[in-house]
Coordinates of C-alpha atoms in Angstrom, one line a residue:
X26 CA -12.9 64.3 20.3
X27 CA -16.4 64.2 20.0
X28 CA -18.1 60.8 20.9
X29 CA -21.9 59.5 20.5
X30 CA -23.2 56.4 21.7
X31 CA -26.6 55.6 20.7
X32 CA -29.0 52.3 20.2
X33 CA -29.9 51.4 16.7
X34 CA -32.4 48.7 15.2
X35 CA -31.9 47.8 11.8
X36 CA -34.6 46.8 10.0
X37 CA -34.7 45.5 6.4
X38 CA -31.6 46.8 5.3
X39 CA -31.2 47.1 1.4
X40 CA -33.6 45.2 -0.8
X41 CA -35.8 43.0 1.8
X42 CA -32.5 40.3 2.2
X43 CA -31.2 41.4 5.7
X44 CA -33.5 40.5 8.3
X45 CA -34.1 40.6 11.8
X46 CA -33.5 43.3 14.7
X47 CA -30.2 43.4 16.6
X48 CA -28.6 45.9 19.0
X49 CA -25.6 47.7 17.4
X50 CA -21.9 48.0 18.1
X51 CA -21.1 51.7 19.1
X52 CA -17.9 53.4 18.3
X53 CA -15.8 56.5 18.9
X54 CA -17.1 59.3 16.4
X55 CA -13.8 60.7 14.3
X56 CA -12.7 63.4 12.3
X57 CA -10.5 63.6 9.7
X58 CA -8.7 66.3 11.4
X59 CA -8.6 64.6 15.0
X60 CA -6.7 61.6 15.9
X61 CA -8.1 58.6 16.2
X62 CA -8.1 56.4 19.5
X63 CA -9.7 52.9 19.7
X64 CA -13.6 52.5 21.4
X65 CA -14.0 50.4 24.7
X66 CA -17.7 50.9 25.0
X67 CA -19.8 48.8 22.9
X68 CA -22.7 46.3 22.8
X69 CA -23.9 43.8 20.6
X70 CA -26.2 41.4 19.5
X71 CA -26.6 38.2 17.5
X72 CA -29.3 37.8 14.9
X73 CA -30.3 35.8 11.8
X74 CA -29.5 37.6 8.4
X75 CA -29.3 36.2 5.1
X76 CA -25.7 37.5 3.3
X77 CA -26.6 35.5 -0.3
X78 CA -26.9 32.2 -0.3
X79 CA -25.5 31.4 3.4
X80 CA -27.7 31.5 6.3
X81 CA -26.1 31.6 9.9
X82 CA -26.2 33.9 13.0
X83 CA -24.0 36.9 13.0
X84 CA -23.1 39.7 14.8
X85 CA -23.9 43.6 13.9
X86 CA -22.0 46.4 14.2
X87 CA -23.6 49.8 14.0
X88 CA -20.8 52.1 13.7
X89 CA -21.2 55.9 13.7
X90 CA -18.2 57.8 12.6
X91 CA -18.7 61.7 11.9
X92 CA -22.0 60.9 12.5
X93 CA -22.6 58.7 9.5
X94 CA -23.5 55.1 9.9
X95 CA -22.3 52.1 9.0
X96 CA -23.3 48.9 9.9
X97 CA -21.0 45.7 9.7
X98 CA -22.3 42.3 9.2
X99 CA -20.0 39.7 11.1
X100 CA -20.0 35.9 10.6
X101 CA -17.1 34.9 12.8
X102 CA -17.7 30.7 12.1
X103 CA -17.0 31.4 8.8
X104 CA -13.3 32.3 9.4
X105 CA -10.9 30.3 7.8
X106 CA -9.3 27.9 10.2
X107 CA -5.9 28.7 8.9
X108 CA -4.3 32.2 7.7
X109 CA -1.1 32.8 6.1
X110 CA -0.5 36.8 7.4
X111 CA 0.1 38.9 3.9
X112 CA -0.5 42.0 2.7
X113 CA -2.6 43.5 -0.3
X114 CA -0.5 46.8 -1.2
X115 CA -2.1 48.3 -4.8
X116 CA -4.5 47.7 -7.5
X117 CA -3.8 44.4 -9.3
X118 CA -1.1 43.8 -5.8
X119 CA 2.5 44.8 -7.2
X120 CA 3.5 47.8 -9.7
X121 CA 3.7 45.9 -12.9
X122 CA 0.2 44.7 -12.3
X123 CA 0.4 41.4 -11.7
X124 CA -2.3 39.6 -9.1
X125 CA -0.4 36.0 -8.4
X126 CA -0.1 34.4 -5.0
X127 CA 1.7 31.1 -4.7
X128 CA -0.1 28.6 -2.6
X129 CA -1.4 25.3 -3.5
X130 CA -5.2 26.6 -3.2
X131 CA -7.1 24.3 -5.4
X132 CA -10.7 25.1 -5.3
X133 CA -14.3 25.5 -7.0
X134 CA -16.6 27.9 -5.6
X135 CA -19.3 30.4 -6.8
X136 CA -20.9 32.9 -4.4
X137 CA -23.4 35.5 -5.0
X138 CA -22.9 39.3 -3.1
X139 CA -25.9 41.7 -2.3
X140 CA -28.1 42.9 -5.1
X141 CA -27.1 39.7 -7.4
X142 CA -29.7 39.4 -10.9
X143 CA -29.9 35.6 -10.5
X144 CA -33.2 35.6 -10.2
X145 CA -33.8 38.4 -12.7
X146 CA -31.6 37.8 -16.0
X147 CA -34.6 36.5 -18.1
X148 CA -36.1 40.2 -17.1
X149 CA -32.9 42.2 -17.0
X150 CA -32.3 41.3 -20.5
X151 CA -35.7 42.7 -21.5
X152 CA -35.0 45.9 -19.8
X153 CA -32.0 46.4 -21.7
X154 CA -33.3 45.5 -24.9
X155 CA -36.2 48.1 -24.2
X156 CA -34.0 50.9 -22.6
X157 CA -30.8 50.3 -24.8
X158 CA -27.3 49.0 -23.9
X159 CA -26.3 52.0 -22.0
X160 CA -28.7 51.4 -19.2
X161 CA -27.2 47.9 -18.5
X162 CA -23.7 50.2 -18.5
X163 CA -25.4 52.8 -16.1
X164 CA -27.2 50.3 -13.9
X165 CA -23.8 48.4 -13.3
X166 CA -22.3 51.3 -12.7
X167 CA -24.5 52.2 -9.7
X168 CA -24.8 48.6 -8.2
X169 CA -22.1 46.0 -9.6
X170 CA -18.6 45.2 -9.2
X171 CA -16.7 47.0 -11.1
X172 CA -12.9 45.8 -10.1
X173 CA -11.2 43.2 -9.8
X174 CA -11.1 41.3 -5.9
X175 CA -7.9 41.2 -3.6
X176 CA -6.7 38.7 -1.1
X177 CA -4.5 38.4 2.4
X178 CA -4.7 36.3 5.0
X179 CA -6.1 33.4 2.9
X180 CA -9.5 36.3 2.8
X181 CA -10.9 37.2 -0.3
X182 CA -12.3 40.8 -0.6
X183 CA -14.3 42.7 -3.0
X184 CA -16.3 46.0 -2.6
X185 CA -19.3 46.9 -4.8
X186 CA -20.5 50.1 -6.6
X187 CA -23.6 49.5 -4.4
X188 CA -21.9 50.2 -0.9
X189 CA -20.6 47.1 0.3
X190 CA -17.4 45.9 1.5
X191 CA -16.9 41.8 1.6
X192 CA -14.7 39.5 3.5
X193 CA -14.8 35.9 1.8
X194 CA -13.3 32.7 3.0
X195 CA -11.2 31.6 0.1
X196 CA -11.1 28.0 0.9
X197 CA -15.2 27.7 0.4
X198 CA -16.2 31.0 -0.6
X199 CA -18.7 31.6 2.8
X200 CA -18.6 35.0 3.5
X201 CA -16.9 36.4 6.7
X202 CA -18.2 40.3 6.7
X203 CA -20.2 42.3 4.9
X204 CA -20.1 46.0 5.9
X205 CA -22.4 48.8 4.2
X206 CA -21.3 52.3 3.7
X207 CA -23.6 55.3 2.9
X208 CA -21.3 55.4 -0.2
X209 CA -20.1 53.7 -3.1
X210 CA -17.1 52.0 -3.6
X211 CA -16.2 51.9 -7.7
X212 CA -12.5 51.5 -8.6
X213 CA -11.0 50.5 -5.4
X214 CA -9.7 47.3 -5.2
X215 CA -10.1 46.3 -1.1
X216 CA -6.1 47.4 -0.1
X217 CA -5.0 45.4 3.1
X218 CA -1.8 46.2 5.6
X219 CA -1.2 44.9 8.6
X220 CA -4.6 43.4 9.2
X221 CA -6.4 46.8 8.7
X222 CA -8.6 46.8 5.4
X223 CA -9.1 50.4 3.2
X224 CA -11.1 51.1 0.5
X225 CA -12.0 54.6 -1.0
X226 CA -15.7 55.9 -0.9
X227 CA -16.6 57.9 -3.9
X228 CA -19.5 57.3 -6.3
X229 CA -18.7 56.8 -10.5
X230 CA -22.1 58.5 -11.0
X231 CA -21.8 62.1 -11.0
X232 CA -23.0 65.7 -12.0
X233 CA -21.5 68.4 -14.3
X234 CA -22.6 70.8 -11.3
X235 CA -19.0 72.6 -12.4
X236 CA -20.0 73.8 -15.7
X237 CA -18.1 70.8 -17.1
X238 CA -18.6 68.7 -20.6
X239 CA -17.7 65.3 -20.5
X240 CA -15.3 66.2 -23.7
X241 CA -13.4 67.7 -20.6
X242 CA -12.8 64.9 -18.3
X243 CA -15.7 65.7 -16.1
X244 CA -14.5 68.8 -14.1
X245 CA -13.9 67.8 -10.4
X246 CA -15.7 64.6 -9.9
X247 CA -18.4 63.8 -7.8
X248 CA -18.0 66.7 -6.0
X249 CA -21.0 67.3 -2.9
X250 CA -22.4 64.3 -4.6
X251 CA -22.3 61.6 -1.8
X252 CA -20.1 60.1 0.8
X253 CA -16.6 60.7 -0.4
X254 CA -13.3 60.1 1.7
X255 CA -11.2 57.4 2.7
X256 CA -12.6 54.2 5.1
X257 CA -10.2 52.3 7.3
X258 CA -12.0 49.1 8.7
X259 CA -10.7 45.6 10.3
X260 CA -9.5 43.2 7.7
X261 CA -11.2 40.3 10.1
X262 CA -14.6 41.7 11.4
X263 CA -15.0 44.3 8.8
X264 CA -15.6 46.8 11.6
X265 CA -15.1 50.1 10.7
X266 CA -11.3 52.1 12.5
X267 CA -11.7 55.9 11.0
X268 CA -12.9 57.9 8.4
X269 CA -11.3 61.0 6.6
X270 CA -13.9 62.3 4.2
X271 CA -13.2 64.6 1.5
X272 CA -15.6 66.8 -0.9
X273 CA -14.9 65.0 -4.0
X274 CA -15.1 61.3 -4.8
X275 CA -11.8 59.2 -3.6
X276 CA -12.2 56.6 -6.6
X277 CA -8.9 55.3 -7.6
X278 CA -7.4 52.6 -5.4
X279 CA -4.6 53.5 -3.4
X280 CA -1.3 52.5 -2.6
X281 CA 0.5 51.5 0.8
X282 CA 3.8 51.5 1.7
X283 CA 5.2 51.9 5.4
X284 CA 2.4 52.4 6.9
X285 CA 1.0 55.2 5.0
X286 CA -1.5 54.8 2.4
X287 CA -1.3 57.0 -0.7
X288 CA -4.4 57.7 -2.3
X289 CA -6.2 61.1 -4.6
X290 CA -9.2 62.4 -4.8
X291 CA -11.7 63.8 -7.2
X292 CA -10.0 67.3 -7.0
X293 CA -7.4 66.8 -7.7
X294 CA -5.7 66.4 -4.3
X295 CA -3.1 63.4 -3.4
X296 CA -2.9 62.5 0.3
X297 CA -0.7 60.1 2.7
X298 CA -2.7 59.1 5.5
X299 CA -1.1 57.3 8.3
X300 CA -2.7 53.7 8.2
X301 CA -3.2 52.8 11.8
X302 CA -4.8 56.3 13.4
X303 CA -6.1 57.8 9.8
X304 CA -3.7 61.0 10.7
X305 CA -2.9 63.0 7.4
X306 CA 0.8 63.3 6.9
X307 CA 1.1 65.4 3.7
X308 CA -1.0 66.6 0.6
X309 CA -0.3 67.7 -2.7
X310 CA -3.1 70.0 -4.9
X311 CA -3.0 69.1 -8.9
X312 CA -5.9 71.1 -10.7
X313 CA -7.2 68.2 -12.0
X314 CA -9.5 65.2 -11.2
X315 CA -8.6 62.1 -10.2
X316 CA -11.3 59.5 -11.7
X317 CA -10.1 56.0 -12.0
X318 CA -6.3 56.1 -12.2
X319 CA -5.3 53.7 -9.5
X320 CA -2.0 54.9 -8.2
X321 CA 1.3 53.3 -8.3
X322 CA 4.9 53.3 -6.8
X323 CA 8.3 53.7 -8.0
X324 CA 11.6 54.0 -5.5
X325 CA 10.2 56.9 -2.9
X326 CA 7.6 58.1 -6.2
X327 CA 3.9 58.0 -5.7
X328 CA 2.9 57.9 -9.2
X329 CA -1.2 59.4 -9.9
X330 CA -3.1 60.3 -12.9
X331 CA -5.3 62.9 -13.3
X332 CA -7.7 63.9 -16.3
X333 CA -7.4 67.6 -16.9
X334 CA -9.8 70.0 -14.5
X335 CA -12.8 72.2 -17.4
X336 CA -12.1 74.4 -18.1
X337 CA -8.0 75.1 -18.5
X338 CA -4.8 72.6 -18.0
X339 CA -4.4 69.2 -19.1
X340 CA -4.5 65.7 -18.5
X341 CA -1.4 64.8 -16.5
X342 CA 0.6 62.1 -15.0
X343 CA 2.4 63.4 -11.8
X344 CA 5.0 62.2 -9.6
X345 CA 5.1 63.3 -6.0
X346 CA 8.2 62.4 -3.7
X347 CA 6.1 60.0 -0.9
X348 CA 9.0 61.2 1.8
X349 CA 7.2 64.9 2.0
X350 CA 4.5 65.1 -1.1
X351 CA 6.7 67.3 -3.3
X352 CA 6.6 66.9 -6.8
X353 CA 9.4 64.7 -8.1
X354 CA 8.1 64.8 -12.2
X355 CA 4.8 65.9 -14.5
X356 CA 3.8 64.6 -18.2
X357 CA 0.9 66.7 -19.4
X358 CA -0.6 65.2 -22.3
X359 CA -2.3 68.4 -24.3
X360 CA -3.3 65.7 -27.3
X361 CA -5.4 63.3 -24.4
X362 CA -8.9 63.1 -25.3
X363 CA -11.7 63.4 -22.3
X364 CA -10.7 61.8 -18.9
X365 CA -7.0 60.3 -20.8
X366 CA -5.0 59.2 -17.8
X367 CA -7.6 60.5 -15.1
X368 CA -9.3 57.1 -15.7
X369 CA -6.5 54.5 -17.1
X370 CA -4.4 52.7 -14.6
X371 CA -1.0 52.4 -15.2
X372 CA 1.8 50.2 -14.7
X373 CA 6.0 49.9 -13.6
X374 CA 8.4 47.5 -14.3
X375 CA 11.8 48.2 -13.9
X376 CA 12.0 51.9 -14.2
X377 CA 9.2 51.9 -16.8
X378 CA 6.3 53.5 -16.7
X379 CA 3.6 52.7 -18.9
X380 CA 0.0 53.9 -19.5
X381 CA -2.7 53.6 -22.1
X382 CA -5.6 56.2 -22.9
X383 CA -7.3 57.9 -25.8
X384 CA -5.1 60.6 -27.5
X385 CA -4.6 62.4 -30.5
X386 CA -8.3 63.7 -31.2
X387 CA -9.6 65.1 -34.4
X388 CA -12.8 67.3 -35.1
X389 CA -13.4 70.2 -32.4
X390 CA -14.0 70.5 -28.7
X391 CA -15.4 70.8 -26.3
X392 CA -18.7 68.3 -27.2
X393 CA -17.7 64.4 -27.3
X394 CA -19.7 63.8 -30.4
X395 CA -17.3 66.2 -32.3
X396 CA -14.0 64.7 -31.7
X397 CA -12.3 61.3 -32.8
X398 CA -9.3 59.7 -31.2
X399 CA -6.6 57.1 -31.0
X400 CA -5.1 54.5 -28.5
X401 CA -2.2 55.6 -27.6
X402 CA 0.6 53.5 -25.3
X403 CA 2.7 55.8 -24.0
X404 CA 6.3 54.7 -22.2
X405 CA 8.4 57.4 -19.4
X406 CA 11.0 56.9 -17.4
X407 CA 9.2 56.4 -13.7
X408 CA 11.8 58.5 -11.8
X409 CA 12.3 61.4 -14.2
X410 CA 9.2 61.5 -15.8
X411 CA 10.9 61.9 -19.7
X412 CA 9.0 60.3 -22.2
X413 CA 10.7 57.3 -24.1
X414 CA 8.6 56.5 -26.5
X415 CA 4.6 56.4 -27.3
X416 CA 2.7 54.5 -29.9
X417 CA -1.0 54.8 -31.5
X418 CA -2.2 51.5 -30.8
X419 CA -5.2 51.9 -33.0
X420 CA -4.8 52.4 -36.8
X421 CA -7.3 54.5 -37.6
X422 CA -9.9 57.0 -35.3
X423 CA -12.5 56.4 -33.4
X424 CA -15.4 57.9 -31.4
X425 CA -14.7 58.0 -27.6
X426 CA -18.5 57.5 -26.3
X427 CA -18.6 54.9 -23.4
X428 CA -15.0 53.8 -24.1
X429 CA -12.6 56.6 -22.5
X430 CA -11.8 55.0 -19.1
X431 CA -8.2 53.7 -20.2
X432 CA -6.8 50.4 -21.4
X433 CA -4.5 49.1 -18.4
X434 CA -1.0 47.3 -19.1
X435 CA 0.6 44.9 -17.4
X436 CA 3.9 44.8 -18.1
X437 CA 6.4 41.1 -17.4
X438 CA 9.6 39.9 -18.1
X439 CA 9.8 43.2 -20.6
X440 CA 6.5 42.7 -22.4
X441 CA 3.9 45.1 -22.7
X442 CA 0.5 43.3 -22.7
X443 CA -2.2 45.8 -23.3
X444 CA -5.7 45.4 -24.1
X445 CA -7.2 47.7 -26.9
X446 CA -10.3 49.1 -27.9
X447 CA -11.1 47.3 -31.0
X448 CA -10.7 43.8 -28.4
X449 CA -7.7 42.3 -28.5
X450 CA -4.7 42.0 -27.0
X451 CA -0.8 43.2 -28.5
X452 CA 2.2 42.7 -26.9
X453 CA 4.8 45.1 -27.2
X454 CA 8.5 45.5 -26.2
X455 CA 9.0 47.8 -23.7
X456 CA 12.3 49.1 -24.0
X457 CA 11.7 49.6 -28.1
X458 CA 7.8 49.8 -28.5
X459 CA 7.7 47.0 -31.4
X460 CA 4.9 44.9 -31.5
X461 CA 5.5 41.2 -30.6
X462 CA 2.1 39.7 -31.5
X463 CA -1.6 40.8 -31.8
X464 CA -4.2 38.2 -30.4
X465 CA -7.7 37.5 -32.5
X466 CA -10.4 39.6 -31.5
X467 CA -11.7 38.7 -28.2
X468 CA -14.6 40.7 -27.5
X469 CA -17.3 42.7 -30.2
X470 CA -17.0 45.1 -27.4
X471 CA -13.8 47.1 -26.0
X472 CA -11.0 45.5 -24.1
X473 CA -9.9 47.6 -20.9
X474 CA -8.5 45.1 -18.2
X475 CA -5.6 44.2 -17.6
X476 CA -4.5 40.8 -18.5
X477 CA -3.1 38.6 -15.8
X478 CA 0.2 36.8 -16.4
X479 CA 0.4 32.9 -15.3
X480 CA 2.9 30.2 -16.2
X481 CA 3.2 31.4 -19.4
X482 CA -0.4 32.0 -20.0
X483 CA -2.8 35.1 -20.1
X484 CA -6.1 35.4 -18.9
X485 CA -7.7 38.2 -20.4
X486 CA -11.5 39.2 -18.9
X487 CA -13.6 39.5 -22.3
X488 CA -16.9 40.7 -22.0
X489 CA -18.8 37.4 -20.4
X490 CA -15.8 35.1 -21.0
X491 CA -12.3 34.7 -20.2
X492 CA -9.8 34.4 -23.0
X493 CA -6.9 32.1 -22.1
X494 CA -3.9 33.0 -24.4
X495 CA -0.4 31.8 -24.7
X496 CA 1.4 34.3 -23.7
X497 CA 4.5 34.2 -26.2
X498 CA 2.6 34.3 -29.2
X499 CA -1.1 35.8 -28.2
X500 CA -2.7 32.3 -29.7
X501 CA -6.0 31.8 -28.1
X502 CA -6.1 28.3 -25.8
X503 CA -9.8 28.3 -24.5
X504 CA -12.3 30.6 -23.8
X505 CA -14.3 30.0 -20.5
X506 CA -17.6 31.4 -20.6
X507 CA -18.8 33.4 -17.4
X508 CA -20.9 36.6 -16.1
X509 CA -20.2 39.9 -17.2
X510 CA -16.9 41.1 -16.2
X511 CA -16.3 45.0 -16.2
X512 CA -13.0 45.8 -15.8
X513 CA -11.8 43.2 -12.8
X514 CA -8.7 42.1 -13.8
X515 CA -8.1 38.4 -12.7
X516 CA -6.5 37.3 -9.5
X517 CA -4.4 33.7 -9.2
X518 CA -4.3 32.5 -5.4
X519 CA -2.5 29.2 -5.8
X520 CA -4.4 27.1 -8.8
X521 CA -7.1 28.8 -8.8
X522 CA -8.5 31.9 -10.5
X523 CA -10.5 34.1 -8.2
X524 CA -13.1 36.6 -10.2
X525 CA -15.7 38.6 -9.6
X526 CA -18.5 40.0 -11.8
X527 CA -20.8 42.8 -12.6
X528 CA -23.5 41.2 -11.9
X529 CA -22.4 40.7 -7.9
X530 CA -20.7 37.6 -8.5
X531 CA -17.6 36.3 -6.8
X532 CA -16.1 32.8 -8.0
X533 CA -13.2 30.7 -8.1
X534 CA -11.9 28.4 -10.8
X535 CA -8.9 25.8 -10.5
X536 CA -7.1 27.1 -13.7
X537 CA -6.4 23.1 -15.4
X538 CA -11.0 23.8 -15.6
X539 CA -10.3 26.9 -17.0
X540 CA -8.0 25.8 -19.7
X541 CA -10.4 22.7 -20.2
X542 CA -14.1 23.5 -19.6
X543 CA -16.5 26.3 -21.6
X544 CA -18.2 28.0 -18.5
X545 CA -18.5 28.0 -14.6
X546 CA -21.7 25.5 -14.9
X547 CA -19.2 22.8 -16.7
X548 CA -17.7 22.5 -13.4
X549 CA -20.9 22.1 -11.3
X550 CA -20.9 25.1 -9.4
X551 CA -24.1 25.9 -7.5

């Protein structure tokens, strides 16, 4: 194994708010091919930096790994003086989809990440005016938060489109770590197992460099077009373990089970990767793309979703055996309409699988403003892969434009709760597909989040609010105004709702303020 040790000073990384010199950290280079052993020979420094709106000193880890850098921000004081060892397995933390962690966490806190537009809102609203809507879209697609954050070990964590990785203290919201990778970081939710932290490097801006129109899912995405691959990193220090890159963007959060995380990549490729060395164990090649379908897990099934590879084959969910990677089931979905399940993350409950995408397009491909579609909820058996039933959720068509990355279930107690595209919420049965209750409209724009399910409540993210809904007949009980949220689905850690924003926001909010107050400056956050 090749190894390089070298002396790096960082200055001014990243917008003018990290300051000050320090000697790095130096690490074992690794390869995705070659097995990875643990460094001994290091050195490293303390320095003042400013990570938002706490100043202390830290220590900084410059860590080079297949000769790429990336440099870790450690505030050890900051650690929580308690820690209650868990895990963080999948996207939205079990299979249905449903981020609760008991506890008795009871707290108000509102911390602002890297690149934050506090102090440029008055301006940034100009801009969009000026430019249109779709540069706000575009902008926070390159630099906000675009999912939803995770927690174990009483540690909050969040990645941002913009390249970081965060470590919070749940208890007062100081930040632990903050690591920067040469990449971004999208749709993965921060996965943690056994005290080691992943998340997936792949950018959600891309190039057509394939030939491919966006009517077609987008070819193989983000292919040569950054930093893509798979980061391992301490869950404590934030210091990077090993590194397995790949040519195409790894955007969809992963899933661990026994050590081995189960993740896919932008073409089409799912891997397990041993946790603890980085050691690939098995692939398995679908000719497809893999854009923001976080994966899930069934009884021995890793479960992926794939939008359909320009210029042939077609949107597909596929079932892989996680024992040896070979294919258990496939549903190709000929009537899905651009990225379909590529980009819509689905959920299991009970043997049921369940996913929600555009479907059934009118007018001719392959250019997106020729074609019309519908929502469609679509309901398979999660070991065979048989269909049982699928509904349009929408009554009439309409045009895909910015609103073909999926509408994510969550499924409890045998309810389907699914966000739509014309913002609201219906909840369906999900053994017979009849609709229970539709909510009021939520949102003028589209719904895509999953709700989150608490003591008989829903919290749905809405644009810049937070619907609170009962959850047995969809009426709405407050509405809590708040940042832009993109498609982070809430996360309950005791009483309190933990959030994060696309404007680089992370916050928490005891739920009894949520149900009672109008927005986070009701409750005197600073």
């Amino acid at each position: 194994m090749d190894k390089r040790i070298a002396t790096v000073l960082i200055v001014g990384l990243v917008i003018g708010l990290l300051i000050g010199g320090t000697v790095g950290f130096f690490f074992s280079h690794s390869s995705p091919s070659s097995e990875i052993t643990s460094s001994s020979e290091y050195s490293s420094s303390k320095s003042q930096v400013t990570p938002t709106l706490h100043q202390q000193e830290n220590e900084t880890f410059n860590v080079y790994m297949d000769g790429i850098l990336f440099t870790d921000y450690f505030y050890p004081s900051n650690i929580p003086s308690s820690s209650d060892p868990s895990s963080f397995n999948m996207y939205g933390m079990t299979s249905n989809r449903d981020p609760v962690i008991s506890g008795n966490l009871n707290v108000s806190w509102l911390t602002p990440l890297m690149g934050n537009f506090e102090q440029n809102m008055t301006l940034w609203n100009e801009i969009n005016q000026k430019l249109g809507k779709s540069f706000g879209a575009a902008y926070r697609q390159a630099t906000g938060i675009a999912v939803g954050p995770t927690e174990a070990n009483n540690i909050v964590y969040v990645s941002s489109d913009a390249g970081w990785v965060y470590g919070v203290n749940e208890f007062n919201g100081k930040i632990i770590f903050m690591l920067y990778t040469p990449g971004t970081l999208s749709m993965w939710e921060p996965v943690v197992y056994n005290g080691i932290g992943i998340v997936g490097l792949g950018s959600a801006m891309f190039d057509y460099q394939q030939g491919a129109l966006n009517g077609f899912g987008g070819g193989h995405r983000g292919q040569y077009t950054g930093i893509n691959g798979l980061l391992a990193f301490n869950a404590t220090t934030g210091k990077p373990l090993w590194l397995d890159l790949t040519r195409s963007q790894a955007m969809p959060t992963g899933v661990v089970e026994n050590g081995t995380v189960y993740w896919d990549d932008g073409d089409g490729v799912i891997h397990a990767t041993n946790v603890t060395n980085g050691k690939t164990l098995w692939t398995y090649e679908y000719d497809g793309s893999g854009n923001m379908a976080s994966l899930d897990y069934y009884h021995g099934i890793v479960i992926a979703g794939f939008s359909q590879a320009y210029p042939t084959n077609v949107s597909a969910l596929v079932g892989v055996y996680a024992s040896n990677g070979s294919l258990a089931w496939m549903i190709k979905l000929p009537y899905a309409t651009t990225s379909a399940v590529g980009d819509a993350v689905m959920a299991v409950n009970n043997g049921y699988l369940v996913d929600g995408f555009l479907g059934f397009a009118k007018g001719s491909m392959p250019l997106l403003k020729d074609i019309n579609s519908r929502q469609v909820l679509l309901v398979a058996n999660a070991t065979t892969g048989k269909i049982i039933w699928i509904e349009n959720v929408t009554n009439g068509t309409v045009h895909p434009g910015d609103t073909n990355n999926g509408y994510n279930p969550e499924i409890v107690n045998g309810v389907i709760y699914e966000p739509t595209i014309e913002g609201k919420v219906i909840a369906y049965n999900l053994t017979t597909g009849n609709i229970l209750w539709e909510s009021p409209k939520l949102s003028n724009g589209v719904l895509q989040a999953a709700p989150t399910y608490y003591n008989g409540y829903l919290l749905v993210p809405a644009g810049t609010s937070i619907a609170v809904l009962n959850s047995t007949n969809g009426n709405v009980i407050n509405i809590f105004h708040t940042q832009f949220i993109m498609r982070q689905q809430m996360m309950v850690v005791g009483n309190t709702i933990i959030e994060a924003s696309g404007t680089n926001y992370l916050f928490a909010v005891p739920f009894y303020d949520l149900l009672h107050d109008s927005s986070i400056s009701d409750i005197g956050m600073s």
